[in-house]
Amino acid sequence: MSPSTLDAALAWQWIRQVREQDWHTQATLTLHSQACALRVQRGGAWQAEGDVTVEASALLDILLPCCATPDGFVIGQLGQSLDGRIATVSGASHYVTGEASRVHLHRLRALVDAVVIGAGTACADDPRLSVRHIPGYNPVRVILDPNGRVPATQGVFQNAEAPTLHITRHPLPREALGSHVDTCVVEDDAELTPAALRSTLLARGLRRVLVEGGGQTVSRFLADGELDRLHVVVAPLLIGSGRPAVSLAEIETLDTALRPPCRTFAMGDDTLFDLALRSVDAA
Ligand SMILES: NC(=O)c1ccc[n+]([C@@H]2O[C@H](COP(=O)([O-])OP(=O)(O)OC[C@H]3O[C@@H](n4cnc5c(N)ncnc54)[C@H](OP(=O)(O)O)[C@@H]3O)[C@@H](O)[C@H]2O)c1
């Protein structure tokens, strides 16, 4: 490979730099290596000088719209079967999607300030929610657990791999939790809407948010118009029954179905559907 080639490793390094740019004050950013250059516009459009590998080109296409944003963003992500399931009825979800899609999920984690999961996922998967497949920092882990049903013994409350925020009406005893855990107590009569959650996270400086599941949690953000993008990774398997991916209120006819602008990308044997639910003004 010639030294002027923009490959996946350099693309990832530059994507992380794009994330650090203040997109309020600047509308473009140009990055240079020895013999190639990348120009990125607010909103994520890009042009390169020099050779770009197919893998690097896909990374830039998929991830720059999530980084070149002035006000942060909220992205949802679900890995589902062809028949729209994210887990079996008993909650087994390891693994619906393949290795390449899991690397993609780790890239999304590395680009956000906070990764949000619902109580169902915290109980069923006991996930680490850290960045392990690629170079990058761990985001703050946010557990939406209004009814206090996630046990203190779960890994997110015990391993200090990343700071963790427990959002609940029923705080766990302080002595049962690691010192990396912060609790946000929700008042009994306060509604935990996605908009209110976003404000809570913004107040803590968490502007870039990945809603990683499960289906109910992502669906609530989608229904309330609180997602900027949704990444649905579809894997070529049929589960036949199980936990649904997106579920929204019933509609009578297809005229009112959501049809956001969509791009597709091959991800190993899986296919990523990148849905743009809100656009960023490039000017
Ligand atoms: N394939 C994938 O991509 C993927 C990703 C993640 C998880 N999963 C699988 O999905 C399953 C869990 O998904 P799920 O849809 O059943 O549950 P979930 O979305 O993980 O959790 C739903 C629960 O979280 C709480 N919650 C979430 N958003 C809230 C909000 N805005 N306001 C108040 N409470 C909120 C509620 O808890 P309460 O019920 O206590 O009120 C709600 O019932 C697991 O089996 C997991 O393995 C798969």
Coordinates of C-alpha atoms and ligand atoms in Angstrom, one line a residue:
M1 CA 0.0 0.0 0.0
S2 CA 1.4 3.4 -0.9
P3 CA 2.2 5.9 1.9
S4 CA -0.4 8.3 0.4
T5 CA -3.2 5.9 1.0
L6 CA -6.0 6.9 3.4
D7 CA -6.7 3.5 5.1
A8 CA -9.1 2.5 7.8
A9 CA -6.6 3.1 10.7
L10 CA -5.9 6.7 9.5
A11 CA -9.6 7.3 8.8
W12 CA -10.4 6.3 12.4
Q13 CA -7.7 8.5 13.7
W14 CA -9.1 11.5 11.7
I15 CA -12.7 10.7 12.6
R16 CA -11.7 11.0 16.2
Q17 CA -10.1 14.4 15.4
V18 CA -13.2 15.6 13.6
R19 CA -15.2 14.8 16.8
E20 CA -12.9 17.2 18.8
Q21 CA -13.5 20.2 16.4
D22 CA -15.7 23.0 17.6
W23 CA -18.3 22.9 14.8
H24 CA -20.0 26.0 16.1
T25 CA -17.2 28.3 15.2
Q26 CA -15.8 26.4 12.1
A27 CA -17.7 24.9 9.2
T28 CA -14.8 23.0 7.6
L29 CA -11.7 21.1 8.8
T30 CA -8.8 19.9 6.7
L31 CA -6.5 17.2 7.9
H32 CA -3.2 16.3 6.3
S33 CA -0.8 13.3 6.4
Q34 CA 2.4 13.0 4.5
A35 CA 0.7 12.7 1.1
C36 CA -3.0 12.7 1.5
A37 CA -5.6 15.2 2.8
L38 CA -9.2 15.1 4.0
R39 CA -11.5 18.0 4.0
V40 CA -14.6 17.6 6.1
Q41 CA -17.7 19.9 6.2
R42 CA -20.1 20.5 9.0
G43 CA -22.7 17.8 8.7
G44 CA -20.1 15.2 7.6
A45 CA -19.7 15.6 3.8
W46 CA -16.0 14.9 2.9
Q47 CA -13.5 15.0 0.0
A48 CA -10.0 13.4 0.0
E49 CA -6.8 14.0 -2.0
G50 CA -4.9 10.8 -2.5
D51 CA -6.0 7.2 -2.5
V52 CA -8.8 6.1 -0.1
T53 CA -9.4 2.4 0.6
V54 CA -12.9 1.1 0.3
E55 CA -13.0 0.4 4.0
A56 CA -11.8 3.9 4.9
S57 CA -14.3 5.4 2.6
A58 CA -17.2 3.5 4.2
L59 CA -16.0 4.5 7.7
L60 CA -15.9 8.2 6.7
D61 CA -19.4 7.9 5.1
I62 CA -20.9 6.2 8.1
L63 CA -19.3 8.0 11.0
L64 CA -18.5 11.6 9.9
P65 CA -22.2 12.7 10.1
C66 CA -22.1 11.6 13.8
C67 CA -19.1 13.8 14.5
A68 CA -19.2 17.0 12.5
T69 CA -22.2 18.4 14.4
P70 CA -22.3 21.6 16.4
D71 CA -24.8 20.7 19.1
G72 CA -23.9 17.1 19.8
F73 CA -26.3 14.4 18.7
V74 CA -28.3 11.4 19.8
I75 CA -28.0 8.2 17.8
G76 CA -29.9 4.9 18.3
Q77 CA -28.4 1.5 17.4
L78 CA -30.1 -1.9 17.2
G79 CA -28.8 -5.2 15.8
Q80 CA -31.7 -7.2 14.6
S81 CA -32.6 -10.4 12.8
L82 CA -34.3 -10.3 9.3
D83 CA -37.6 -10.7 11.2
G84 CA -37.1 -7.7 13.4
R85 CA -36.0 -9.4 16.7
I86 CA -33.1 -8.2 18.9
A87 CA -33.2 -11.2 21.3
T88 CA -35.0 -14.5 22.0
V89 CA -38.1 -14.5 24.3
S90 CA -35.8 -15.4 27.2
G91 CA -33.6 -12.4 26.4
A92 CA -30.6 -14.1 24.8
S93 CA -28.9 -11.7 22.3
H94 CA -25.3 -12.9 22.0
Y95 CA -24.9 -12.5 19.2
V96 CA -27.6 -11.4 16.7
T97 CA -25.0 -9.6 14.5
G98 CA -21.5 -10.5 13.4
E99 CA -18.0 -9.4 14.3
A100 CA -17.9 -6.4 11.9
S101 CA -21.1 -5.0 13.3
R102 CA -19.8 -5.4 16.9
V103 CA -16.6 -3.4 15.9
H104 CA -19.0 -0.8 14.5
L105 CA -20.8 -0.6 17.8
H106 CA -17.6 -0.1 19.6
R107 CA -16.7 2.8 17.2
L108 CA -20.0 4.4 18.0
R109 CA -19.3 4.1 21.7
A110 CA -15.9 5.7 21.3
L111 CA -17.5 8.7 19.5
V112 CA -20.1 9.5 22.2
D113 CA -19.9 11.0 25.7
A114 CA -22.7 8.7 27.1
V115 CA -24.1 5.3 26.2
V116 CA -27.7 4.7 27.4
I117 CA -29.4 1.4 28.0
G118 CA -32.8 0.5 29.5
A119 CA -33.3 -1.6 32.6
G120 CA -34.3 -4.7 30.5
T121 CA -30.9 -4.7 28.8
A122 CA -29.0 -4.0 32.0
C123 CA -30.7 -7.0 33.6
A124 CA -30.6 -9.4 30.7
D125 CA -27.1 -8.8 29.3
D126 CA -25.1 -7.4 32.2
P127 CA -23.1 -5.5 29.5
R128 CA -19.7 -3.8 30.0
L129 CA -20.5 -1.0 27.5
S130 CA -16.8 -0.3 27.0
V131 CA -14.6 0.3 23.9
R132 CA -12.5 -2.8 23.4
H133 CA -12.3 -3.7 19.6
I134 CA -10.7 -0.4 18.5
P135 CA -8.6 2.5 20.1
G136 CA -10.9 4.9 21.9
Y137 CA -12.2 6.1 25.3
N138 CA -15.1 4.6 27.2
P139 CA -18.2 6.8 27.4
V140 CA -20.2 7.3 30.6
R141 CA -22.7 4.4 31.0
V142 CA -26.2 5.6 31.7
I143 CA -28.7 3.1 33.1
L144 CA -32.4 4.0 32.8
D145 CA -34.0 2.2 35.7
P146 CA -37.0 4.2 37.0
N147 CA -38.3 1.3 39.1
G148 CA -35.0 0.2 40.6
R149 CA -35.1 -3.3 39.2
V150 CA -31.4 -3.5 38.1
P151 CA -29.5 -5.3 41.0
A152 CA -26.4 -3.6 42.5
T153 CA -24.5 -6.8 41.7
Q154 CA -24.5 -6.0 37.9
G155 CA -21.1 -5.3 36.4
V156 CA -21.9 -1.6 35.5
F157 CA -22.3 -0.9 39.2
Q158 CA -19.3 -3.0 40.3
N159 CA -16.5 -2.7 37.7
A160 CA -15.0 0.8 37.4
E161 CA -14.1 0.5 33.7
A162 CA -16.2 3.6 33.0
P163 CA -18.1 6.2 35.0
T164 CA -21.7 5.2 35.4
L165 CA -24.9 7.1 36.0
H166 CA -27.9 5.3 37.5
I167 CA -31.2 7.2 36.7
T168 CA -33.9 5.9 39.1
R169 CA -36.6 6.7 41.5
H170 CA -35.2 4.0 43.9
P171 CA -31.5 4.6 44.6
L172 CA -29.4 1.7 45.6
P173 CA -27.5 1.8 48.9
R174 CA -24.3 3.9 48.4
E175 CA -22.2 1.2 50.1
A176 CA -23.4 -1.4 47.6
L177 CA -22.0 0.6 44.6
G178 CA -18.5 1.3 43.3
S179 CA -17.2 4.8 43.7
H180 CA -17.5 5.2 39.8
V181 CA -21.3 5.2 40.1
D182 CA -23.4 8.4 40.4
T183 CA -27.1 8.3 41.0
C184 CA -29.6 10.7 39.5
V185 CA -32.8 10.4 41.6
V186 CA -36.0 11.1 39.7
E187 CA -38.8 12.6 41.6
D188 CA -41.8 10.3 42.1
D189 CA -44.2 12.4 39.9
A190 CA -41.6 13.4 37.3
E191 CA -42.0 11.8 33.9
L192 CA -38.8 10.3 32.5
T193 CA -39.3 11.4 28.9
P194 CA -36.4 11.1 26.4
A195 CA -36.4 15.0 26.2
A196 CA -36.0 15.2 30.0
L197 CA -33.3 12.6 29.9
R198 CA -31.5 14.5 27.2
S199 CA -31.6 17.7 29.4
T200 CA -30.3 15.7 32.3
L201 CA -27.4 14.5 30.3
L202 CA -26.7 17.9 28.7
A203 CA -26.6 19.4 32.2
R204 CA -23.7 17.0 32.9
G205 CA -21.9 17.9 29.8
L206 CA -22.9 14.7 28.0
R207 CA -23.8 16.1 24.5
R208 CA -23.1 13.1 22.3
V209 CA -25.3 10.1 23.2
L210 CA -25.7 6.6 21.9
V211 CA -29.0 4.9 22.8
E212 CA -27.8 1.3 22.6
G213 CA -30.9 -0.6 23.5
G214 CA -33.0 -2.4 24.0
G215 CA -35.9 -2.1 21.6
Q216 CA -38.2 -0.3 24.1
T217 CA -35.7 2.3 25.0
V218 CA -34.7 3.1 21.4
S219 CA -38.4 3.1 20.4
R220 CA -39.2 5.7 23.1
F221 CA -36.5 8.1 21.8
L222 CA -37.6 7.5 18.2
A223 CA -41.3 8.0 19.0
D224 CA -40.6 11.3 20.8
G225 CA -38.4 12.6 17.9
E226 CA -35.3 12.6 20.1
L227 CA -33.0 10.7 17.7
D228 CA -30.8 12.4 15.1
R229 CA -29.9 9.1 13.5
L230 CA -30.8 5.5 13.8
H231 CA -28.4 2.7 12.9
V232 CA -30.3 -0.6 12.3
V233 CA -27.9 -3.5 11.6
V234 CA -29.8 -6.4 10.0
A235 CA -28.3 -9.8 10.3
P236 CA -29.2 -12.7 8.0
L237 CA -31.0 -14.9 10.5
L238 CA -34.6 -15.6 11.4
I239 CA -35.3 -15.9 15.1
G240 CA -39.0 -16.4 14.6
S241 CA -40.1 -15.1 18.0
G242 CA -38.5 -12.9 20.7
R243 CA -37.9 -9.3 21.8
P244 CA -38.9 -6.8 19.1
A245 CA -36.5 -4.1 17.7
V246 CA -38.5 -0.9 17.0
S247 CA -42.2 -0.8 18.2
L248 CA -44.2 2.4 17.7
A249 CA -47.9 3.3 18.1
E250 CA -50.2 1.6 15.6
I251 CA -50.9 3.4 12.3
E252 CA -53.9 2.8 9.9
T253 CA -52.2 3.2 6.6
L254 CA -48.6 3.3 5.2
D255 CA -48.9 7.0 4.4
T256 CA -47.9 7.8 8.0
A257 CA -45.0 5.3 8.2
L258 CA -41.6 6.9 8.9
R259 CA -39.6 7.0 5.7
P260 CA -36.4 8.9 6.6
P261 CA -33.5 9.3 4.2
C262 CA -31.6 6.0 4.3
R263 CA -28.2 4.8 3.2
T264 CA -27.1 1.1 3.4
F265 CA -23.6 -0.3 4.0
A266 CA -22.4 -3.9 3.9
M267 CA -21.0 -4.9 7.4
G268 CA -19.6 -8.4 7.0
D269 CA -22.6 -10.6 6.4
D270 CA -24.9 -7.9 7.9
T271 CA -26.3 -4.8 6.4
L272 CA -26.3 -1.4 8.2
F273 CA -29.3 0.9 7.5
D274 CA -28.2 4.4 8.4
L275 CA -31.4 6.5 8.9
A276 CA -31.0 10.3 9.0
L277 CA -33.9 11.5 11.2
R278 CA -32.7 15.1 11.5
S279 CA -30.3 16.9 9.2
V280 CA -27.4 19.2 10.2
D281 CA -27.2 22.6 8.5
A282 CA -23.8 22.6 6.7
A283 CA -23.7 26.4 6.2
Ligands
LIG1 N1 -29.5 -6.8 19.5 C1 -29.4 -5.6 20.1 O1 -28.9 -4.7 19.4 C2 -29.7 -5.4 21.5 C3 -29.3 -4.3 22.1 C4 -29.7 -4.1 23.5 C5 -30.4 -5.0 24.1 N2 -30.8 -6.2 23.5 C6 -31.7 -7.1 24.1 O2 -32.9 -6.5 24.3 C7 -33.6 -7.0 25.5 C8 -34.0 -5.9 26.3 O3 -34.7 -5.0 25.5 P1 -36.1 -4.4 25.9 O4 -36.7 -3.7 24.8 O5 -36.9 -5.6 26.5 O6 -35.8 -3.5 27.2 P2 -34.9 -2.2 27.4 O7 -35.2 -1.2 26.3 O8 -33.5 -2.6 27.6 O9 -35.4 -1.7 28.8 C9 -36.7 -1.2 28.9 C10 -36.9 -0.6 30.3 O10 -36.0 0.5 30.5 C11 -36.7 1.5 31.3 N3 -36.8 2.7 30.4 C12 -36.2 2.8 29.2 N4 -36.5 4.0 28.7 C13 -37.2 4.7 29.6 C14 -37.8 5.9 29.7 N5 -37.7 6.9 28.7 N6 -38.6 6.2 30.7 C15 -38.7 5.4 31.7 N7 -38.1 4.1 31.7 C16 -37.4 3.8 30.7 C17 -38.1 0.9 31.6 O11 -37.9 0.2 32.8 P3 -39.1 -0.3 33.7 O12 -39.8 -1.4 33.0 O13 -38.5 -0.7 35.0 O14 -40.0 0.9 33.9 C18 -38.3 0.0 30.4 O15 -39.3 -1.0 30.6 C19 -32.5 -7.9 26.2 O16 -32.9 -9.3 25.9 C20 -31.2 -7.6 25.5 O17 -30.4 -8.7 25.4 C21 -30.5 -6.4 22.2

